[in-house]
């Protein structure tokens, strides 16, 4: 056995101390402050201290009901907030909303039996927990869950209700709420009412939630002895006029996401709380038809610490269109006060203001409030008492209570909140609605995620975006415009000096708050994904990506072409691409030819033009036509990728693939379906996350952070390795989610 010398001991001690320090960061030292820092004490002046013990938190803030959420895009968090408000207004519960990431779970066994826990849990992609629910999920479903007491069963006192958000286009539909419910009950907890399941794939999420919650409240009231009362709106936030400030005052936020941006010295790390204001280096139109737009953009990240890998996603922080901002401010009677400065404070010590203040009405509506999103039937019901006339009150009440009527008048017409209010009463302003009700009832604007369509090997400092501009013509109303893609179109038009061609008059504050985005900039951050090329470039790959589903595959093929040029052995690369017509929307038609030159016979592009023949031909039809080669490549352990419409195309491709395997191998279809499932489990069959729940999750926030610090430690110790001849290695196992690090004492 090799002997440890002094240098070895120093190196190992440094790794140990740095690792311990990093694993305790955020809990015992270096606690990160809330990016908004706008929670305020309750009226009695007592501000609860920081604690990760949920029972302590509930006791010190006098709460008897906690609503935990696991949310990726904000929907589950919104439902959690709605449950908390309804519990307080209808049943007098003292409720709080809790991010699962903010608390530990070892003390759930001390949860008092006279209190209630609610879980609102989104399932992400192929049955995964959301970012903020990873640790909770692993703890509660683990075989070795260890609690603070020795009670048997450990969670015998815990009473809970649960609702899940899922998408039936994925195999593991609503697995989060199902698995967590099963685990809690196994640990002795008592479920009250049925566990609800919402289906985003069928477009019934909102109605599924509403259909679940009323029976749940009835069961909960009976079990806990609650008495229902007439629901009365109680604000969570206080709005205060700041007459001593103007929009020019340096401390007033005009859309800046945090204090660093306000003060003009933003710095990394750039993430979902802190975007990088990136220059758009290039932009162009890909489609050749006038009534449809598809944008190609090159985002320059060379001035940041951002990096990406081929297959990752870029998040774009959108701005609401000026027309919709004006519509909202006008119908609510706030148009003349748009630049008035206000402060927003939380009246409940457990609540958080979702944006920094002091700020203006215009800034909140333009940059922070999802005013263009779908309207909730429940939200319209809460606004009914504030309607300007008796007739409009009755109409709002009917919309809130009659599902079919609501669908006919609101959801089937895709109306946003301001349009809905106008449709009920456009001759009177809705000035009686408290602005706090909009802050509470409308989602916060979320970044939109796009598959990166470039290779980090080819262009590490520029990120490509490929995006179809959403504009849908609807009978009896103006076109439905996508929030982010039309914002990007406006940026492209400015860059090229184009006159604004939009017939609906959409305008944007392109230069951003205080002109900080001038020169054609866009706020972005990068989100890492598990949608990756095989690490061995000689492995064959099969890609299916119609329309803009081809975006990540442009990056894949671009990378393989570069590897081939560098002399690497590149495996067979098969791409199935579909669009309407070859001469209208064939994305990157000329580029594929250059990649073909580099890859030769290793690359084939198989196209499907759906509107050029007597019958429609789609990518799944082309896949079936190439069944023999597809099966042969799969037998060679080819990686299979699908990107695009998850509700229809991806599901049909999955079915066709099973048929191909069954026919080509002479086995029953049931056996072929099992093979496809095993491919998914082994990560040989990959799909990016649903576009409704965009972007893939970083595999465990904490472990990624720990991976980074171990890497930095090892980099710092490289001089010692070089002088002592010892080998330091590390790695990240994406399956187990664990860091693998070692210091070998044998000479390298």
XYZ file of C-alpha atoms in Angstrom:
748
model
C 0.000 0.000 0.000
C 1.333 3.429 -0.886
C 2.426 5.636 2.012
C 0.814 9.014 2.662
C 3.301 11.858 2.617
C 2.712 15.391 3.915
C 1.515 16.696 0.551
C -1.020 13.846 0.274
C -2.429 14.714 3.687
C -2.665 18.416 2.790
C -4.430 17.653 -0.469
C -6.960 15.266 1.127
C -7.584 17.630 4.029
C -8.232 20.523 1.641
C -10.746 18.438 -0.319
C -12.472 17.291 2.876
C -12.732 20.778 4.432
C -13.877 22.427 1.208
C -16.482 19.723 0.618
C -17.848 20.014 4.178
C -17.974 23.811 3.825
C -19.842 23.627 0.559
C -22.345 21.029 1.724
C -23.214 23.183 4.720
C -23.421 26.406 2.737
C -26.913 27.860 2.837
C -27.745 26.033 6.047
C -25.067 27.070 8.539
C -23.246 29.816 6.675
C -23.534 31.861 3.469
C -27.321 31.851 3.589
C -28.597 33.370 0.344
C -30.978 36.246 0.774
C -34.273 36.234 -1.028
C -33.747 37.986 -4.389
C -36.652 40.332 -3.742
C -36.249 40.809 0.020
C -39.759 42.208 0.276
C -41.448 40.044 2.922
C -42.621 42.094 5.832
C -43.582 41.401 9.401
C -47.137 40.861 10.453
C -49.123 43.747 11.876
C -48.033 42.918 15.442
C -44.438 43.480 14.495
C -43.261 39.927 15.137
C -41.220 38.631 12.242
C -40.710 34.867 12.212
C -37.091 33.800 12.112
C -35.447 31.729 9.390
C -36.019 28.033 9.967
C -36.115 24.890 7.876
C -38.414 23.194 10.378
C -41.933 23.525 8.987
C -43.552 22.739 12.335
C -41.577 25.538 14.004
C -42.461 27.879 11.147
C -46.165 27.140 11.503
C -46.075 27.593 15.270
C -44.233 30.912 15.227
C -46.495 32.310 12.476
C -49.676 30.857 14.009
C -50.603 28.680 11.013
C -52.682 25.513 11.046
C -52.560 24.654 7.335
C -49.537 24.498 5.024
C -49.778 24.099 1.251
C -46.541 22.639 -0.138
C -45.865 22.935 -3.862
C -43.556 21.270 -6.356
C -43.649 23.568 -9.380
C -41.597 24.007 -12.545
C -43.379 26.683 -14.565
C -45.443 28.338 -11.813
C -48.787 26.569 -12.309
C -48.548 24.329 -9.246
C -47.395 27.307 -7.190
C -50.427 29.248 -8.442
C -52.794 26.422 -7.456
C -51.137 26.225 -4.035
C -51.711 29.955 -3.499
C -55.337 29.614 -4.567
C -55.911 26.750 -2.130
C -54.351 28.761 0.687
C -56.532 31.794 -0.044
C -59.686 29.707 -0.321
C -58.960 27.854 2.911
C -58.640 31.140 4.728
C -61.621 32.913 3.172
C -64.102 29.988 3.207
C -63.112 28.085 6.349
C -61.067 30.496 8.439
C -57.933 28.359 8.221
C -54.654 30.112 8.976
C -52.838 29.083 5.824
C -49.337 29.422 4.412
C -47.768 28.429 1.105
C -44.426 26.614 1.264
C -41.812 25.834 -1.368
C -40.731 22.214 -0.789
C -37.146 23.296 -1.323
C -37.211 25.615 1.699
C -37.804 22.981 4.370
C -36.428 19.729 5.778
C -38.653 16.683 6.178
C -37.113 14.678 9.019
C -39.448 16.474 11.432
C -42.707 15.734 9.601
C -43.285 13.105 12.292
C -43.832 15.962 14.760
C -46.565 17.519 12.614
C -49.529 18.187 14.983
C -52.641 16.102 14.385
C -54.869 19.198 14.535
C -53.110 20.771 11.538
C -53.362 19.926 7.849
C -50.748 19.573 5.093
C -51.610 19.954 1.415
C -49.380 18.876 -1.447
C -49.675 20.337 -4.970
C -47.174 18.422 -7.071
C -46.326 18.722 -10.746
C -44.806 15.756 -12.576
C -41.971 16.794 -14.835
C -41.252 15.040 -18.116
C -40.880 11.284 -17.805
C -42.121 10.958 -14.232
C -39.558 13.219 -12.600
C -39.996 15.632 -9.697
C -39.697 19.345 -10.353
C -36.443 21.075 -9.430
C -37.697 22.246 -6.062
C -39.178 18.851 -5.109
C -36.203 16.566 -5.838
C -34.898 16.278 -2.263
C -38.381 15.912 -0.761
C -39.299 13.216 -3.269
C -36.135 11.204 -2.711
C -36.520 11.453 1.053
C -40.209 10.564 1.304
C -40.061 7.680 -1.211
C -36.725 6.318 0.010
C -36.514 2.998 1.803
C -34.431 4.500 4.606
C -36.440 7.654 5.444
C -35.269 8.613 8.938
C -37.423 10.858 11.134
C -36.629 12.767 14.313
C -38.664 10.527 16.644
C -39.105 6.778 16.959
C -42.880 6.819 16.450
C -44.478 3.839 14.725
C -45.796 4.578 12.184
C -43.660 7.717 11.849
C -46.330 9.902 10.197
C -49.348 8.672 12.153
C -50.290 12.256 13.115
C -50.058 13.718 9.598
C -53.281 14.431 7.755
C -52.888 15.510 4.145
C -54.630 16.225 0.858
C -52.940 16.050 -2.551
C -53.366 17.289 -6.098
C -51.124 16.449 -9.041
C -50.380 18.222 -12.307
C -49.493 15.893 -15.159
C -49.613 15.340 -18.900
C -51.142 12.179 -20.332
C -48.844 12.296 -23.361
C -46.099 10.978 -21.077
C -45.904 7.407 -19.863
C -45.543 8.220 -16.169
C -48.660 10.349 -15.989
C -48.982 12.171 -12.637
C -46.444 9.824 -11.059
C -45.359 12.463 -8.525
C -48.699 12.760 -6.759
C -49.307 9.015 -7.031
C -45.913 8.021 -5.643
C -45.875 10.651 -2.894
C -49.411 9.744 -1.797
C -48.438 6.075 -1.670
C -45.253 6.848 0.301
C -47.036 9.088 2.835
C -49.730 6.486 3.447
C -47.075 3.776 3.808
C -45.501 5.919 6.531
C -48.822 6.115 8.334
C -50.185 9.462 7.138
C -53.934 9.858 6.589
C -55.127 11.068 3.209
C -58.320 13.122 3.258
C -60.458 12.884 0.121
C -59.197 11.604 -3.197
C -55.820 12.622 -4.591
C -56.673 14.860 -7.539
C -55.039 14.625 -10.943
C -54.967 17.413 -13.528
C -54.210 16.680 -17.174
C -52.379 19.309 -19.165
C -52.176 16.966 -22.159
C -55.960 16.964 -22.527
C -56.154 20.701 -21.811
C -58.389 20.090 -18.783
C -55.991 21.073 -15.985
C -58.075 23.976 -14.668
C -61.375 22.112 -14.690
C -59.726 19.029 -13.165
C -58.492 21.225 -10.322
C -61.891 22.844 -9.779
C -63.677 19.470 -9.903
C -61.287 18.064 -7.290
C -61.185 20.865 -4.763
C -64.870 21.169 -3.808
C -65.280 17.509 -2.721
C -61.872 17.815 -1.032
C -63.030 20.817 1.005
C -66.175 18.933 2.018
C -64.164 15.904 3.171
C -61.667 18.134 4.981
C -64.386 20.140 6.726
C -66.012 16.934 7.959
C -62.739 15.390 9.134
C -61.358 18.525 10.839
C -64.641 19.974 12.076
C -64.405 23.111 9.927
C -67.341 25.438 9.416
C -67.774 27.135 6.084
C -68.457 30.856 6.055
C -69.254 33.381 3.380
C -66.050 33.913 1.457
C -64.769 37.472 1.743
C -61.725 38.777 -0.092
C -58.803 39.388 2.266
C -55.750 40.906 0.613
C -52.363 39.254 1.001
C -50.534 42.396 -0.119
C -50.826 46.045 0.857
C -50.402 48.674 -1.870
C -48.984 52.000 -0.716
C -48.634 55.132 -2.850
C -45.116 56.601 -2.749
C -45.884 60.209 -3.568
C -42.343 61.271 -2.652
C -40.952 59.184 -5.529
C -41.216 59.390 -9.314
C -40.346 56.927 -12.047
C -37.055 58.795 -12.444
C -36.063 58.151 -8.809
C -32.991 55.878 -8.772
C -34.459 53.493 -6.180
C -37.620 52.814 -8.217
C -37.711 49.547 -10.179
C -38.987 50.024 -13.734
C -38.810 46.356 -14.685
C -35.338 45.458 -13.453
C -35.425 41.922 -12.010
C -33.263 42.620 -8.968
C -31.125 45.196 -7.194
C -27.956 44.474 -9.180
C -29.746 45.259 -12.429
C -31.307 48.372 -10.865
C -27.903 49.701 -9.849
C -26.407 48.890 -13.241
C -23.793 46.331 -12.225
C -25.385 42.954 -12.823
C -23.140 39.932 -12.526
C -23.441 36.156 -12.528
C -24.376 33.559 -11.800
C -27.178 34.135 -14.286
C -30.229 32.011 -13.620
C -34.027 32.042 -13.220
C -33.768 34.960 -10.761
C -31.028 36.880 -12.523
C -30.965 37.078 -16.357
C -28.048 38.113 -18.527
C -28.879 40.995 -20.862
C -27.425 39.422 -23.987
C -26.796 41.063 -27.366
C -28.523 39.545 -30.383
C -25.601 39.118 -32.766
C -27.672 38.036 -35.778
C -31.307 37.448 -36.658
C -33.042 36.275 -39.807
C -36.317 34.997 -41.223
C -36.343 31.346 -42.314
C -39.825 30.955 -43.824
C -40.451 32.246 -47.331
C -44.174 33.031 -46.918
C -45.612 36.372 -45.817
C -48.255 35.167 -43.371
C -45.950 33.036 -41.221
C -42.663 33.803 -39.493
C -39.879 31.573 -38.208
C -36.913 33.272 -36.584
C -33.287 32.242 -36.407
C -31.368 34.210 -33.798
C -27.789 34.128 -32.574
C -27.508 35.190 -28.911
C -24.026 36.349 -27.894
C -23.025 35.079 -24.416
C -19.322 35.914 -24.678
C -19.659 38.745 -22.153
C -21.023 36.493 -19.433
C -20.048 33.428 -17.463
C -22.806 31.486 -19.216
C -21.955 28.250 -20.968
C -24.017 25.562 -22.616
C -23.800 22.053 -23.973
C -25.370 20.826 -27.186
C -28.990 19.904 -26.403
C -29.481 22.481 -23.627
C -32.194 25.141 -23.489
C -32.094 28.913 -23.427
C -34.645 30.832 -21.386
C -35.937 34.115 -22.806
C -37.501 36.616 -20.400
C -40.425 38.160 -22.282
C -42.027 41.587 -22.117
C -45.778 42.035 -22.521
C -46.905 43.865 -25.654
C -47.707 47.560 -25.210
C -51.197 47.052 -26.610
C -52.052 44.508 -23.908
C -50.458 46.609 -21.170
C -52.588 49.578 -22.245
C -55.712 47.407 -22.466
C -55.227 46.128 -18.915
C -54.438 49.544 -17.420
C -57.386 51.101 -19.253
C -60.085 48.618 -18.216
C -58.913 48.694 -14.584
C -58.890 52.515 -14.514
C -55.136 52.706 -13.952
C -54.105 54.242 -17.275
C -53.667 57.727 -15.818
C -51.712 56.260 -12.866
C -49.427 54.022 -14.909
C -46.271 55.874 -13.828
C -47.332 56.368 -10.198
C -44.867 54.801 -7.780
C -46.153 52.243 -5.285
C -44.745 49.878 -2.694
C -46.135 46.387 -2.311
C -45.802 44.733 1.083
C -46.829 41.290 2.266
C -49.441 41.415 5.033
C -48.731 37.789 5.878
C -45.191 37.070 7.127
C -45.071 33.801 5.150
C -45.957 35.455 1.824
C -43.494 36.879 -0.707
C -43.977 39.778 -3.064
C -43.252 38.314 -6.531
C -41.290 41.334 -7.808
C -39.047 44.055 -6.353
C -40.515 47.339 -5.109
C -40.939 50.326 -5.044
C -42.120 50.221 -8.643
C -44.859 51.489 -10.954
C -48.132 50.011 -12.148
C -46.781 50.041 -15.699
C -43.629 48.118 -14.749
C -45.585 45.453 -12.863
C -48.031 44.891 -15.713
C -45.403 45.063 -18.462
C -42.625 42.949 -16.970
C -43.987 40.866 -14.098
C -47.678 39.972 -14.559
C -48.957 37.282 -16.934
C -51.738 39.465 -18.358
C -51.893 37.560 -21.666
C -52.391 34.107 -20.176
C -55.592 32.041 -19.950
C -58.181 33.206 -17.417
C -59.126 31.059 -14.432
C -62.846 30.517 -13.863
C -62.215 30.599 -10.127
C -60.436 33.945 -10.432
C -63.364 35.496 -12.303
C -65.646 34.321 -9.490
C -63.492 36.125 -6.896
C -63.713 39.351 -8.940
C -67.532 39.273 -9.205
C -68.167 41.379 -6.049
C -66.019 44.172 -7.515
C -67.873 44.422 -10.844
C -68.965 47.995 -11.721
C -72.694 47.246 -12.252
C -75.255 44.787 -10.931
C -75.588 43.243 -14.391
C -71.852 42.668 -14.658
C -71.782 41.207 -11.128
C -74.413 38.679 -12.137
C -72.543 37.877 -15.361
C -69.247 37.361 -13.504
C -70.951 35.124 -10.961
C -72.428 33.028 -13.768
C -69.074 32.763 -15.525
C -67.496 31.650 -12.281
C -70.092 29.006 -11.488
C -71.178 27.626 -14.871
C -68.410 25.598 -16.527
C -70.051 25.308 -19.953
C -70.996 28.986 -20.045
C -67.429 29.951 -19.072
C -65.999 27.814 -21.875
C -68.374 29.314 -24.413
C -67.739 32.930 -23.450
C -64.118 32.952 -22.247
C -61.869 29.925 -22.700
C -63.053 28.883 -26.169
C -62.347 32.437 -27.335
C -58.910 32.454 -25.655
C -59.563 35.729 -23.839
C -56.999 37.140 -21.434
C -58.065 38.878 -18.216
C -58.501 42.376 -19.678
C -60.393 41.028 -22.682
C -62.623 39.006 -20.353
C -63.459 42.096 -18.292
C -64.160 44.061 -21.487
C -66.440 41.303 -22.739
C -68.502 41.504 -19.547
C -68.596 45.305 -19.234
C -66.628 47.585 -21.539
C -68.488 50.851 -20.917
C -67.457 51.080 -17.270
C -63.986 50.842 -15.731
C -63.370 48.081 -13.216
C -61.849 50.435 -10.667
C -63.175 48.641 -7.588
C -60.934 45.586 -8.044
C -58.039 45.852 -5.556
C -54.724 45.764 -7.394
C -53.569 43.209 -4.817
C -56.192 40.827 -6.236
C -54.423 40.901 -9.607
C -51.025 40.301 -7.993
C -52.464 37.297 -6.165
C -54.697 35.976 -8.946
C -52.518 36.318 -12.055
C -49.365 34.272 -12.523
C -45.973 35.880 -12.534
C -44.438 36.118 -16.018
C -42.182 33.100 -16.453
C -39.170 32.762 -18.757
C -39.927 30.777 -21.918
C -37.551 27.957 -22.806
C -36.326 27.122 -26.309
C -34.184 24.214 -27.467
C -30.778 25.532 -28.453
C -30.233 24.879 -32.157
C -26.452 25.166 -32.230
C -23.504 23.048 -31.136
C -21.355 24.233 -28.226
C -18.414 22.503 -29.887
C -18.841 24.675 -32.986
C -19.849 27.992 -31.399
C -19.413 28.067 -27.635
C -20.029 31.823 -27.322
C -23.184 32.050 -29.439
C -26.496 30.335 -28.786
C -28.898 29.753 -31.673
C -32.676 29.956 -31.311
C -35.187 28.641 -33.862
C -38.740 29.787 -33.118
C -42.005 29.980 -35.051
C -43.801 33.254 -34.289
C -47.199 32.367 -32.852
C -50.117 34.170 -34.495
C -53.434 32.341 -34.691
C -56.435 33.771 -36.511
C -59.654 33.238 -34.542
C -63.227 33.886 -35.732
C -64.921 36.890 -34.185
C -61.840 38.363 -32.524
C -58.351 39.636 -33.161
C -55.498 37.199 -33.726
C -54.053 35.356 -30.758
C -50.414 36.405 -30.454
C -47.655 34.491 -28.705
C -46.093 36.677 -26.003
C -42.419 35.790 -26.388
C -42.127 34.945 -30.075
C -43.743 38.232 -31.104
C -41.368 40.047 -28.749
C -38.459 38.315 -30.502
C -39.955 39.248 -33.880
C -40.014 42.900 -32.818
C -36.335 42.656 -31.833
C -35.507 41.156 -35.214
C -37.438 43.924 -36.989
C -35.547 46.593 -35.069
C -32.201 44.989 -35.840
C -32.982 45.047 -39.560
C -34.614 48.478 -39.556
C -37.891 47.055 -40.821
C -41.123 48.966 -40.706
C -43.546 47.336 -38.309
C -45.731 45.023 -40.454
C -48.013 43.734 -37.694
C -51.641 44.701 -38.497
C -52.620 44.419 -34.844
C -50.305 47.161 -33.642
C -48.169 45.203 -31.203
C -45.359 47.317 -29.805
C -42.776 46.535 -27.162
C -40.454 48.409 -24.836
C -37.554 46.983 -26.811
C -34.950 49.116 -25.073
C -36.057 47.777 -21.688
C -36.218 49.542 -18.333
C -34.135 52.739 -18.421
C -32.944 51.763 -21.935
C -30.785 48.979 -20.491
C -31.613 46.633 -23.406
C -30.811 49.194 -26.114
C -28.750 47.988 -29.040
C -31.010 44.937 -29.458
C -30.501 42.956 -26.286
C -32.659 40.283 -24.682
C -32.668 38.929 -21.086
C -31.708 35.240 -21.020
C -30.301 32.420 -18.961
C -29.302 28.845 -19.825
C -30.917 25.706 -18.508
C -29.070 22.432 -18.764
C -30.760 19.340 -20.157
C -30.360 15.587 -20.231
C -31.330 15.614 -23.937
C -27.829 14.812 -25.179
C -25.831 13.145 -27.907
C -24.141 9.895 -26.861
C -20.716 10.538 -25.391
C -19.258 8.173 -27.995
C -19.649 9.899 -31.421
C -19.377 6.532 -33.208
C -22.785 5.534 -31.816
C -25.569 5.756 -34.435
C -28.433 8.168 -33.787
C -31.972 8.465 -35.184
C -33.698 11.843 -34.841
C -37.352 12.690 -35.490
C -38.078 16.422 -35.478
C -40.778 18.033 -37.632
C -41.114 21.825 -37.730
C -39.128 23.601 -35.031
C -38.771 20.220 -33.346
C -35.687 20.009 -35.560
C -33.994 22.790 -33.546
C -31.887 20.636 -31.190
C -31.089 18.271 -34.065
C -29.530 21.094 -36.045
C -27.119 21.359 -33.103
C -26.593 17.581 -33.049
C -25.829 17.355 -36.780
C -23.706 20.506 -36.668
C -21.618 18.893 -33.940
C -21.227 15.589 -35.755
C -20.186 17.380 -38.929
C -17.467 19.206 -36.966
C -16.316 15.924 -35.402
C -16.141 14.281 -38.820
C -14.070 17.174 -40.181
C -11.719 16.740 -37.216
C -11.181 13.112 -38.224
C -13.318 11.432 -35.581
C -15.266 8.273 -36.300
C -18.889 9.419 -36.458
C -21.760 6.945 -36.416
C -24.750 6.757 -38.752
C -26.849 9.899 -38.339
C -30.459 9.683 -39.507
C -32.775 12.723 -39.386
C -36.524 12.652 -40.149
C -37.798 16.184 -40.766
C -41.272 17.302 -41.786
C -42.950 20.571 -42.742
C -45.821 21.770 -44.932
C -44.101 22.615 -48.198
C -40.505 22.416 -49.364
C -40.422 25.957 -50.736
C -42.175 27.602 -47.764
C -41.037 26.225 -44.417
C -38.138 23.832 -45.030
C -35.921 24.876 -42.135
C -32.165 25.144 -42.840
C -32.516 23.549 -46.279
C -29.120 24.746 -47.527
C -27.315 23.979 -44.263
C -28.176 20.282 -44.383
C -26.296 20.108 -47.680
C -23.102 21.424 -46.069
C -23.429 18.915 -43.223
C -23.914 16.174 -45.821
C -20.631 17.192 -47.449
C -18.831 16.784 -44.119
C -20.553 13.561 -43.042
C -20.978 11.855 -46.403
C -22.872 8.564 -46.265
C -22.972 8.769 -42.475
C -25.788 11.353 -42.704
C -29.235 11.055 -44.270
C -32.064 13.576 -44.187
C -35.497 12.048 -44.803
C -38.189 14.667 -45.441
C -41.975 14.646 -45.207
C -43.871 17.507 -46.860
C -47.431 17.202 -45.597
C -49.160 19.514 -48.075
C -47.478 18.722 -51.374
C -49.166 15.491 -52.403
C -52.652 14.009 -52.742
C -52.482 12.775 -49.141
C -50.727 14.135 -46.069
C -47.365 12.568 -45.291
C -45.804 12.977 -41.862
C -42.515 11.940 -40.252
C -44.060 8.811 -38.717
C -44.939 7.618 -42.243
C -41.341 8.123 -43.376
C -40.118 6.317 -40.274
C -42.245 3.294 -41.219
C -40.864 3.391 -44.775
C -37.320 3.089 -43.391
C -38.243 0.336 -40.937
C -35.423 -2.047 -41.924
C -32.610 0.451 -41.379
C -34.206 1.865 -38.224
C -34.378 -1.618 -36.691
C -30.801 -2.431 -37.733
C -29.524 0.759 -36.121
C -31.485 0.051 -32.938
C -29.883 -3.405 -32.785
C -26.560 -1.540 -32.898
C -27.754 0.391 -29.789
C -28.571 3.566 -31.721
C -29.934 6.452 -29.679
C -33.463 7.460 -30.686
C -34.623 11.096 -30.272
C -38.022 12.720 -30.750
C -38.701 16.444 -30.454
C -41.893 18.314 -31.318
C -45.612 17.938 -30.761
C -45.841 15.655 -27.711
C -49.630 15.319 -27.841
C -49.848 13.838 -31.350
C -46.679 13.371 -33.365
C -44.491 12.007 -30.550
C -47.163 9.579 -29.432
C -47.635 8.283 -32.997
C -43.879 7.954 -33.489
C -43.736 5.883 -30.301
C -46.476 3.592 -31.672
C -44.804 3.258 -35.081
C -41.453 2.441 -33.476
C -42.995 -0.443 -31.529
C -44.624 -1.719 -34.733
C -41.286 -1.537 -36.581
C -39.547 -3.558 -33.873
C -42.367 -6.135 -33.801
C -42.462 -6.577 -37.586
C -38.719 -6.555 -38.195
C -37.892 -8.927 -35.333
C -40.936 -11.156 -35.648
C -42.093 -10.656 -32.083
C -45.491 -9.741 -30.573
C -46.303 -6.051 -30.376
C -46.615 -6.277 -26.588
C -42.992 -7.440 -26.409
C -41.931 -4.632 -28.773
C -43.677 -2.076 -26.568
C -41.697 -3.405 -23.597
C -38.481 -2.961 -25.595
C -39.410 0.668 -26.331
C -40.134 1.222 -22.619
C -36.776 -0.254 -21.679
C -35.107 2.066 -24.212
C -36.715 5.001 -22.442
C -35.593 3.731 -19.044
C -32.032 3.301 -20.296
C -32.020 6.815 -21.815
C -31.584 5.274 -25.263
C -34.937 6.842 -26.287
C -35.019 10.539 -25.422
C -37.591 13.321 -25.611
C -37.133 16.840 -24.284
C -39.656 17.934 -21.688
C -43.122 18.971 -22.859
C -43.345 22.448 -24.329
C -46.057 23.155 -21.765
C -43.578 22.453 -19.010
C -40.517 23.729 -20.837
C -36.901 22.705 -20.602
C -35.164 19.868 -18.947
C -34.266 19.915 -15.317
C -30.743 20.312 -14.035
C -30.088 16.911 -12.437
C -30.402 17.911 -8.796
C -29.533 21.488 -7.976
C -27.467 20.687 -4.907
C -25.473 17.945 -6.569
C -24.746 20.076 -9.626
C -23.504 22.810 -7.306
C -21.381 20.277 -5.393
C -20.056 18.876 -8.675
C -18.966 22.383 -9.631
C -17.148 23.023 -6.335
C -15.375 19.654 -6.416
C -14.287 20.518 -9.955
C -12.958 23.870 -8.796
C -11.083 22.252 -5.887
C -9.476 19.754 -8.224
C -8.533 22.479 -10.696
C -6.911 24.426 -7.868
C -4.953 21.322 -6.850
C -3.663 20.595 -10.353
C -0.269 22.174 -9.607
C 0.167 19.712 -6.726
C -0.823 16.823 -8.991
C 1.751 17.874 -11.533
C 4.547 18.180 -9.004
C 3.696 15.067 -6.947
C 2.674 12.800 -9.811
C -0.655 11.883 -8.186
C -3.946 11.559 -10.061
C -7.066 13.494 -9.089
C -10.302 12.470 -10.770
C -13.974 13.395 -10.448
C -17.224 12.874 -12.276
C -20.998 13.203 -12.078
C -23.220 10.153 -12.388
C -26.421 11.435 -14.011
C -28.304 8.260 -13.109
C -27.546 8.174 -9.399
C -27.151 11.933 -9.144
C -23.975 11.489 -7.109
C -20.515 13.018 -7.280
C -17.729 10.571 -8.000
C -14.403 12.029 -6.903
C -11.139 10.324 -6.058
C -7.531 11.123 -5.352
C -5.331 8.258 -6.456
C -2.088 7.872 -4.508
C -0.417 5.855 -7.220
C 1.693 7.865 -9.663
C -0.012 8.841 -12.882
